[in-house]
Tab-separated table of C-alpha atoms and ligand atoms in Angstrom:
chain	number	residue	atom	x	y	z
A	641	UNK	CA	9.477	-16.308	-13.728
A	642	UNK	CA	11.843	-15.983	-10.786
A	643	UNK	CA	15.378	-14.549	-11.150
A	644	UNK	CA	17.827	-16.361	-13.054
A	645	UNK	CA	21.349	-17.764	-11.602
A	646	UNK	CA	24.014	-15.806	-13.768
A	647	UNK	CA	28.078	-15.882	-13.303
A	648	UNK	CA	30.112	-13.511	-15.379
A	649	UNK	CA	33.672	-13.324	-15.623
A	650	UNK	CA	34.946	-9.812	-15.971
A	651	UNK	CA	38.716	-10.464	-17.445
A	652	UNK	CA	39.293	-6.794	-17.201
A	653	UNK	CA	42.219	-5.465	-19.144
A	654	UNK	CA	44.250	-9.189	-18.959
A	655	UNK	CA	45.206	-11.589	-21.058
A	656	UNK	CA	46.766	-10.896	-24.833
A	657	UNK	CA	45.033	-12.896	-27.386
A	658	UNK	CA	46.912	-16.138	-27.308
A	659	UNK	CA	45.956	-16.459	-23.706
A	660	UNK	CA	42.279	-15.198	-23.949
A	661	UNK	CA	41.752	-18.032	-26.730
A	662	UNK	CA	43.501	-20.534	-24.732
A	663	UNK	CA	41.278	-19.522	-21.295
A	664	UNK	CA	37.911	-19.353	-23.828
A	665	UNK	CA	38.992	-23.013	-25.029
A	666	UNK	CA	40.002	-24.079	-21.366
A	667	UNK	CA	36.618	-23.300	-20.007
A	668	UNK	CA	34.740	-24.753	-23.027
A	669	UNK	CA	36.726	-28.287	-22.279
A	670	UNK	CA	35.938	-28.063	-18.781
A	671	UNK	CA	31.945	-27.465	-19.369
A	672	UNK	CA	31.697	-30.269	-22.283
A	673	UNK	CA	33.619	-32.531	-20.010
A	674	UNK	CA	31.769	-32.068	-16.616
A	675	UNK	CA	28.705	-30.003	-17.820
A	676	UNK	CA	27.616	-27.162	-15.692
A	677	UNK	CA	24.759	-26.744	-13.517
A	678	UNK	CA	21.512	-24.676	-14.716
A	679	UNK	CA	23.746	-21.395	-14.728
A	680	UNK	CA	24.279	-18.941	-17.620
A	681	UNK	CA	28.096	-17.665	-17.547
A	682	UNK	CA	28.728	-14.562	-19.367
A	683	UNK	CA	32.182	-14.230	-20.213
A	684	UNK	CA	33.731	-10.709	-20.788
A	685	UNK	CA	36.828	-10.291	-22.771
A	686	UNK	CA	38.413	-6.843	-24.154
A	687	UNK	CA	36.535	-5.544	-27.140
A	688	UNK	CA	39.335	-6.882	-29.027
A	689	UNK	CA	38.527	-10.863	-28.705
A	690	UNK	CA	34.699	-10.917	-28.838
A	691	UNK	CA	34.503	-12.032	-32.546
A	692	UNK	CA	37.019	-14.950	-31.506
A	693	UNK	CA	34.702	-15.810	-28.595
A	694	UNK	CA	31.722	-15.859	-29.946
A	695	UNK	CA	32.698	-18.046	-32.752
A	696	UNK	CA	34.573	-20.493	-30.130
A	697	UNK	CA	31.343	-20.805	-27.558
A	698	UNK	CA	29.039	-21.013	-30.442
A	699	UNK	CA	27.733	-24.567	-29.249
A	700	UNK	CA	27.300	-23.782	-26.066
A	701	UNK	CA	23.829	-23.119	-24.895
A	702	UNK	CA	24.674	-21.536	-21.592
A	703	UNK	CA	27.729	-19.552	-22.655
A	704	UNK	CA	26.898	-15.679	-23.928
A	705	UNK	CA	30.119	-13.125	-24.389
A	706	UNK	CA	29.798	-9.862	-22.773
A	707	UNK	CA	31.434	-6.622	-23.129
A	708	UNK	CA	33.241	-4.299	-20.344
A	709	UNK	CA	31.652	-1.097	-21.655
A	710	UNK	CA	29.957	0.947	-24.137
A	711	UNK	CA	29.508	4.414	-25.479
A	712	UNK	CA	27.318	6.453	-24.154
A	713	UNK	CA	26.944	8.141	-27.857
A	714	UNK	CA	24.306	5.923	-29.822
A	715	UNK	CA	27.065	6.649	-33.504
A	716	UNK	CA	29.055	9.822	-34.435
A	717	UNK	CA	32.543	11.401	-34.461
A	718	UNK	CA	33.535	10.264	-31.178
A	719	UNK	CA	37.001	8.831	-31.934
A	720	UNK	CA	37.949	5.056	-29.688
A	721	UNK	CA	34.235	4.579	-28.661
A	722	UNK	CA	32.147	1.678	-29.169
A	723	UNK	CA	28.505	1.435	-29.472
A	724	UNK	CA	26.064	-0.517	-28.291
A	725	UNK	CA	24.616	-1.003	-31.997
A	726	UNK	CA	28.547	-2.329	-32.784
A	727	UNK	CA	28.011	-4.820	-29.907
A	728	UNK	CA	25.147	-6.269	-30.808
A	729	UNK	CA	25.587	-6.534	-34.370
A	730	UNK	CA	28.679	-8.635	-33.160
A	731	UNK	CA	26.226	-11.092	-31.066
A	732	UNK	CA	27.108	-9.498	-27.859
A	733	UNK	CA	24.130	-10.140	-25.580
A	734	UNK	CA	25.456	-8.555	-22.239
A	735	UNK	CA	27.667	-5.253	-21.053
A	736	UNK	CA	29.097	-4.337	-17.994
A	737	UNK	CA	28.477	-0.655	-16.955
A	738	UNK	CA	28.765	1.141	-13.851
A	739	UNK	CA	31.610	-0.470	-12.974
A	740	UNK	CA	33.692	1.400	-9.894
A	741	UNK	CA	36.701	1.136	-12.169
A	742	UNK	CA	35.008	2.935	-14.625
A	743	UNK	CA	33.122	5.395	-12.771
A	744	UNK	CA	36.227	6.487	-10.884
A	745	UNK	CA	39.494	6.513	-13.345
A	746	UNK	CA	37.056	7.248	-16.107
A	747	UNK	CA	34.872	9.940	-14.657
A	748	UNK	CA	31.499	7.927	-15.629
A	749	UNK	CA	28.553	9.252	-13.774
A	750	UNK	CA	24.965	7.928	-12.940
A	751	UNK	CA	23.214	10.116	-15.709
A	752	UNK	CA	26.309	8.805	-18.142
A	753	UNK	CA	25.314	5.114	-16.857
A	754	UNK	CA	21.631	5.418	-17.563
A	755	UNK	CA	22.343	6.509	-20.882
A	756	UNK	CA	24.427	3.337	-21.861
A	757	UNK	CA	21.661	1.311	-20.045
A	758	UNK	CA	19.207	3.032	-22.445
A	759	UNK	CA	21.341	2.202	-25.701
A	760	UNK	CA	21.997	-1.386	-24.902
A	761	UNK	CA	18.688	-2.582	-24.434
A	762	UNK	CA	17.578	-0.574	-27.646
A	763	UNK	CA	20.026	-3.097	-28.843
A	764	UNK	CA	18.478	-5.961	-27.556
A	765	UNK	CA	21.845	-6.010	-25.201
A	766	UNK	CA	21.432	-6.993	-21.073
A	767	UNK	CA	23.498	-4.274	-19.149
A	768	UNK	CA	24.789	-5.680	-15.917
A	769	UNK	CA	24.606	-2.907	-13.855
A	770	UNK	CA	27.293	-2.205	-11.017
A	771	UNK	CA	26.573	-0.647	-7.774
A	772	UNK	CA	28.813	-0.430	-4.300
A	773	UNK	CA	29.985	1.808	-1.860
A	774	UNK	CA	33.648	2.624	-1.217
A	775	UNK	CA	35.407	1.855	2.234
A	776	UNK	CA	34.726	5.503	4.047
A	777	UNK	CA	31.143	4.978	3.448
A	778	UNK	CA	30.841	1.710	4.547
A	779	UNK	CA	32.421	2.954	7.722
A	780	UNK	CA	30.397	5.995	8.228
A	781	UNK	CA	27.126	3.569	7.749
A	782	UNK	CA	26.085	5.430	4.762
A	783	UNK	CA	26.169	2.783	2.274
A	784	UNK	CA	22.359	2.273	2.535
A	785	UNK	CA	21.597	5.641	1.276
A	786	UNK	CA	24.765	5.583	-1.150
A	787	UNK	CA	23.401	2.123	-3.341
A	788	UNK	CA	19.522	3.619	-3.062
A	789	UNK	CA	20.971	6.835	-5.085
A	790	UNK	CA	23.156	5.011	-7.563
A	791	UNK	CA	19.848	3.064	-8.452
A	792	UNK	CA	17.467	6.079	-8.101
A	793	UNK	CA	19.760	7.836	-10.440
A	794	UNK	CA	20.447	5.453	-13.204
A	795	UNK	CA	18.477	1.628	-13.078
A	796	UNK	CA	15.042	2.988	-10.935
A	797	UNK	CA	14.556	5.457	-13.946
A	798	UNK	CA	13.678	2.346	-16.022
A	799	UNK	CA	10.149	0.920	-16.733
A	800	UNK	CA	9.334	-2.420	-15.332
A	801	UNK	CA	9.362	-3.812	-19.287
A	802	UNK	CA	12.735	-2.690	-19.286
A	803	UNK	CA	14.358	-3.758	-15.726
A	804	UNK	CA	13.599	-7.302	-16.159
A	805	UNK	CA	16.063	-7.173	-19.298
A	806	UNK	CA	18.751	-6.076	-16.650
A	807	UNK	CA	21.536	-7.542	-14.129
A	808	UNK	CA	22.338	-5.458	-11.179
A	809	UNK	CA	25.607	-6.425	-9.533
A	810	UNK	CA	26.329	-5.521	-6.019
A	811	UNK	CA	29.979	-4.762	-5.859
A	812	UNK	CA	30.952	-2.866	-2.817
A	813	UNK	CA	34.569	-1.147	-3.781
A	814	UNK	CA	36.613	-2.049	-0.865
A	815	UNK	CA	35.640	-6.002	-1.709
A	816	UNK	CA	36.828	-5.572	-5.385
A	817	UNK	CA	40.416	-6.813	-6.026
A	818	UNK	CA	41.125	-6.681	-2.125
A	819	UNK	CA	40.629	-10.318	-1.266
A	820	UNK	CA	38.271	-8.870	1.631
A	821	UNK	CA	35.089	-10.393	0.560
A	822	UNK	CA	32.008	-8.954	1.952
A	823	UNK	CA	30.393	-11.779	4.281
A	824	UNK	CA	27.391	-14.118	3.179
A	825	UNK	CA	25.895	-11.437	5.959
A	826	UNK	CA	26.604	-8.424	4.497
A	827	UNK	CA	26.069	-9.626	0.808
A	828	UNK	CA	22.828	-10.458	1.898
A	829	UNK	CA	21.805	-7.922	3.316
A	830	UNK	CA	22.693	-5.372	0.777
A	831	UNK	CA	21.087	-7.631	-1.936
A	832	UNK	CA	17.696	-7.810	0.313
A	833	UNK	CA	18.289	-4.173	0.427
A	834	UNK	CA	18.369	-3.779	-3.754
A	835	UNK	CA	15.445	-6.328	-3.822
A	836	UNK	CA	13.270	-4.366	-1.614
A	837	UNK	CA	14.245	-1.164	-3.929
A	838	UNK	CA	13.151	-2.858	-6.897
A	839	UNK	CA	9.690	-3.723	-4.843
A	840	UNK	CA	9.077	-0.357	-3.703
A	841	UNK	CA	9.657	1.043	-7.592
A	842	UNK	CA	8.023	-2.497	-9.326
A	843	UNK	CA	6.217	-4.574	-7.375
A	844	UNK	CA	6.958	-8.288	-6.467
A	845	UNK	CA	6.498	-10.212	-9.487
A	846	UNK	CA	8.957	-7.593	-11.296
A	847	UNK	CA	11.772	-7.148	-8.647
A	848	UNK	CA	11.522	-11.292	-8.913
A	849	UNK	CA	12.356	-11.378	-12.407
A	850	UNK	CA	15.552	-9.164	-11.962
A	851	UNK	CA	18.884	-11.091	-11.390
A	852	UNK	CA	21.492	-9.576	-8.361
A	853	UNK	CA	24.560	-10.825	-8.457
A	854	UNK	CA	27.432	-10.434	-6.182
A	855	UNK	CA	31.032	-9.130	-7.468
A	856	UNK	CA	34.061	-8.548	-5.104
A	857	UNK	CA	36.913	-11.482	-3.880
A	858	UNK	CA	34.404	-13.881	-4.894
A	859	UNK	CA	36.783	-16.900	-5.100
A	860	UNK	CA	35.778	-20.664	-5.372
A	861	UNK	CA	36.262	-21.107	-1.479
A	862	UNK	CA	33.712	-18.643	-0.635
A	863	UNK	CA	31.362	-18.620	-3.709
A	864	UNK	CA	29.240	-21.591	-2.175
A	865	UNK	CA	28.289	-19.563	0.372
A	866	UNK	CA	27.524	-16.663	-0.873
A	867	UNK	CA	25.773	-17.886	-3.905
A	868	UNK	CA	23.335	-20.083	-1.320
A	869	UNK	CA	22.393	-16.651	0.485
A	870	UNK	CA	18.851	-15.309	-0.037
A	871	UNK	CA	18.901	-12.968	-3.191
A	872	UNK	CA	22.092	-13.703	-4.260
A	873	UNK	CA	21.622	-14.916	-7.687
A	874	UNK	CA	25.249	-15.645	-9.080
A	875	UNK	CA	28.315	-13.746	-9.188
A	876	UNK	CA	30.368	-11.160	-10.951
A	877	UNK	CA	34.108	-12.519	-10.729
A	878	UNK	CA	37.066	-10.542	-11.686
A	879	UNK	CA	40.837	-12.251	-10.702
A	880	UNK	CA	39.364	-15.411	-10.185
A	881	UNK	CA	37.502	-15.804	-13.754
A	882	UNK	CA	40.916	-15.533	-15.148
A	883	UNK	CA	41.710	-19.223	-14.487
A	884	UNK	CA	39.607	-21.178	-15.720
A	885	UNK	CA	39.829	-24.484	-13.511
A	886	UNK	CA	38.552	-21.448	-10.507
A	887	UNK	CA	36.050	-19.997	-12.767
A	888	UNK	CA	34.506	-23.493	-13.338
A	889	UNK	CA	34.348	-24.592	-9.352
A	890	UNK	CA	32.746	-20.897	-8.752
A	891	UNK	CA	30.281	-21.926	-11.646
A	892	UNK	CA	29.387	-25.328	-10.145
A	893	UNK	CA	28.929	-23.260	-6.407
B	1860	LIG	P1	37.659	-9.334	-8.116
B	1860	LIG	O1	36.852	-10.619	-8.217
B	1860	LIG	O2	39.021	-9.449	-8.713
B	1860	LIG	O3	37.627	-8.771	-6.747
B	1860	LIG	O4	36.903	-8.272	-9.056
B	1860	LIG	C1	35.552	-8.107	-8.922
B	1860	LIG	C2	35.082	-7.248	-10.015
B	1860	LIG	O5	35.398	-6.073	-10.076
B	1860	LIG	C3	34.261	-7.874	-11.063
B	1860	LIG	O6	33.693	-6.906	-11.882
């Protein structure tokens, strides 16, 4: 089995719930009108509308809802967290973690990240796991070394049954939000970099089987190209997955 094509939209903390039903029901229209290529989309709302969106994507085949986060605490007194047992007795079948937002105005850390990995797929739960370096170490042509220790430190701990149940999503920091996409180049080659990661841990038929998607500024005039770049395999979209007219041409890129 080779690597799947996957596009998740992160909404982040937008929409209230009358517009996060009517952007669910936009996108449902606009796939049962025009039907979408061979492309699972993962759509991840607060916490707060998952039961809504499952119910309202419950006839489509390709549509899964995702979470933003989890605990890193499998149950217990730990007061405004969320488990990964919660999600997936909800029908959550992804979660986001390790995303920069989190890791830097939430203090997560790598070990913190490998623990939530752990929990969701105990839970039968895909984590989409987010890697990237910030700006300076871009710069200072560290990045290299900076994405091989976020995955030595959380992902590469895994066993190879266990990576193939997981996204990893290249999002370098200074792309995310910025409108400074990464080129097809770079993307590439930092997802070529991953790939060869997951060889040197795996093997080939293993790192195959593992989806890498690309998150940062990807917008529906760039997605085409991007998503057509070796080992690219879809896209995690923030601002434009929140309208859903974008979020469909990025789909059908
Ligand atoms: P933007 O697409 O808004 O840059 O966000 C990317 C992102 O952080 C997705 O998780």
């Amino acid at each position: 089995m080779s690597s799947h094509k996957i596009v998740v939209g992160n909404w982040k903390m937008n929409k209230d719930y009358h517009q996060a039903i009517e952007l669910v029901k936009h996108l449902t229209n606009l796939i049962s009108e025009r039907k979408p290529l061979n492309t699972t989309i993962v759509l991840s709302p607060n916490f707060l509308y998952i039961k809504d969106a499952i119910e309202l994507v419950k006839d489509f085949e390709c549509i899964k809802i995702g979470a933003q986060n989890c605990s890193h605490k499998s149950s217990g007194a730990y007061t405004g967290e969320v488990s990964a047992e919660m999600l997936s007795s909800m029908g959550v079948e992804f979660c986001i973690v390790g995303h920069s937002e989190r890791r830097e105005y939430f203090a997560e850390t790598d070990s913190m990240i490998l623990e939530k990995i752990i929990l969701l797929l105990q839970n039968k739960i895909k984590p989409i796991y987010c890697c990237g370096e910030k700006l300076e170490e871009r710069e200072n042509d560290t990045f290299c070394s900076v994405i091989e220790n976020q995955l030595n430190n959380s992902v590469l701990n895994l066993n190879a049954n266990q990576i193939v149940n997981v996204v990893i999503a290249y999002e370098p920091v200074w792309a995310i939000g910025t409108g400074k996409t990464a080129s097809a180049k770079q993307a590439g080659e930092m997802h070529q970099f991953i790939y060869e990661c997951l060889i040197k841990k795996y093997g080939a038929e293993t790192a195959e089987q593992v989806s890498i998607l690309y998150g940062g500024s990807c917008n529906p005039k760039n997605a085409q190209e991007l998503f057509s770049t070796k080992h690219i395999n879809g896209g995690l979209i923030g601002g434009a997955s929140l309208i859903a007219e974008d979020f469909y041409s990025i789909l059908n890129s």
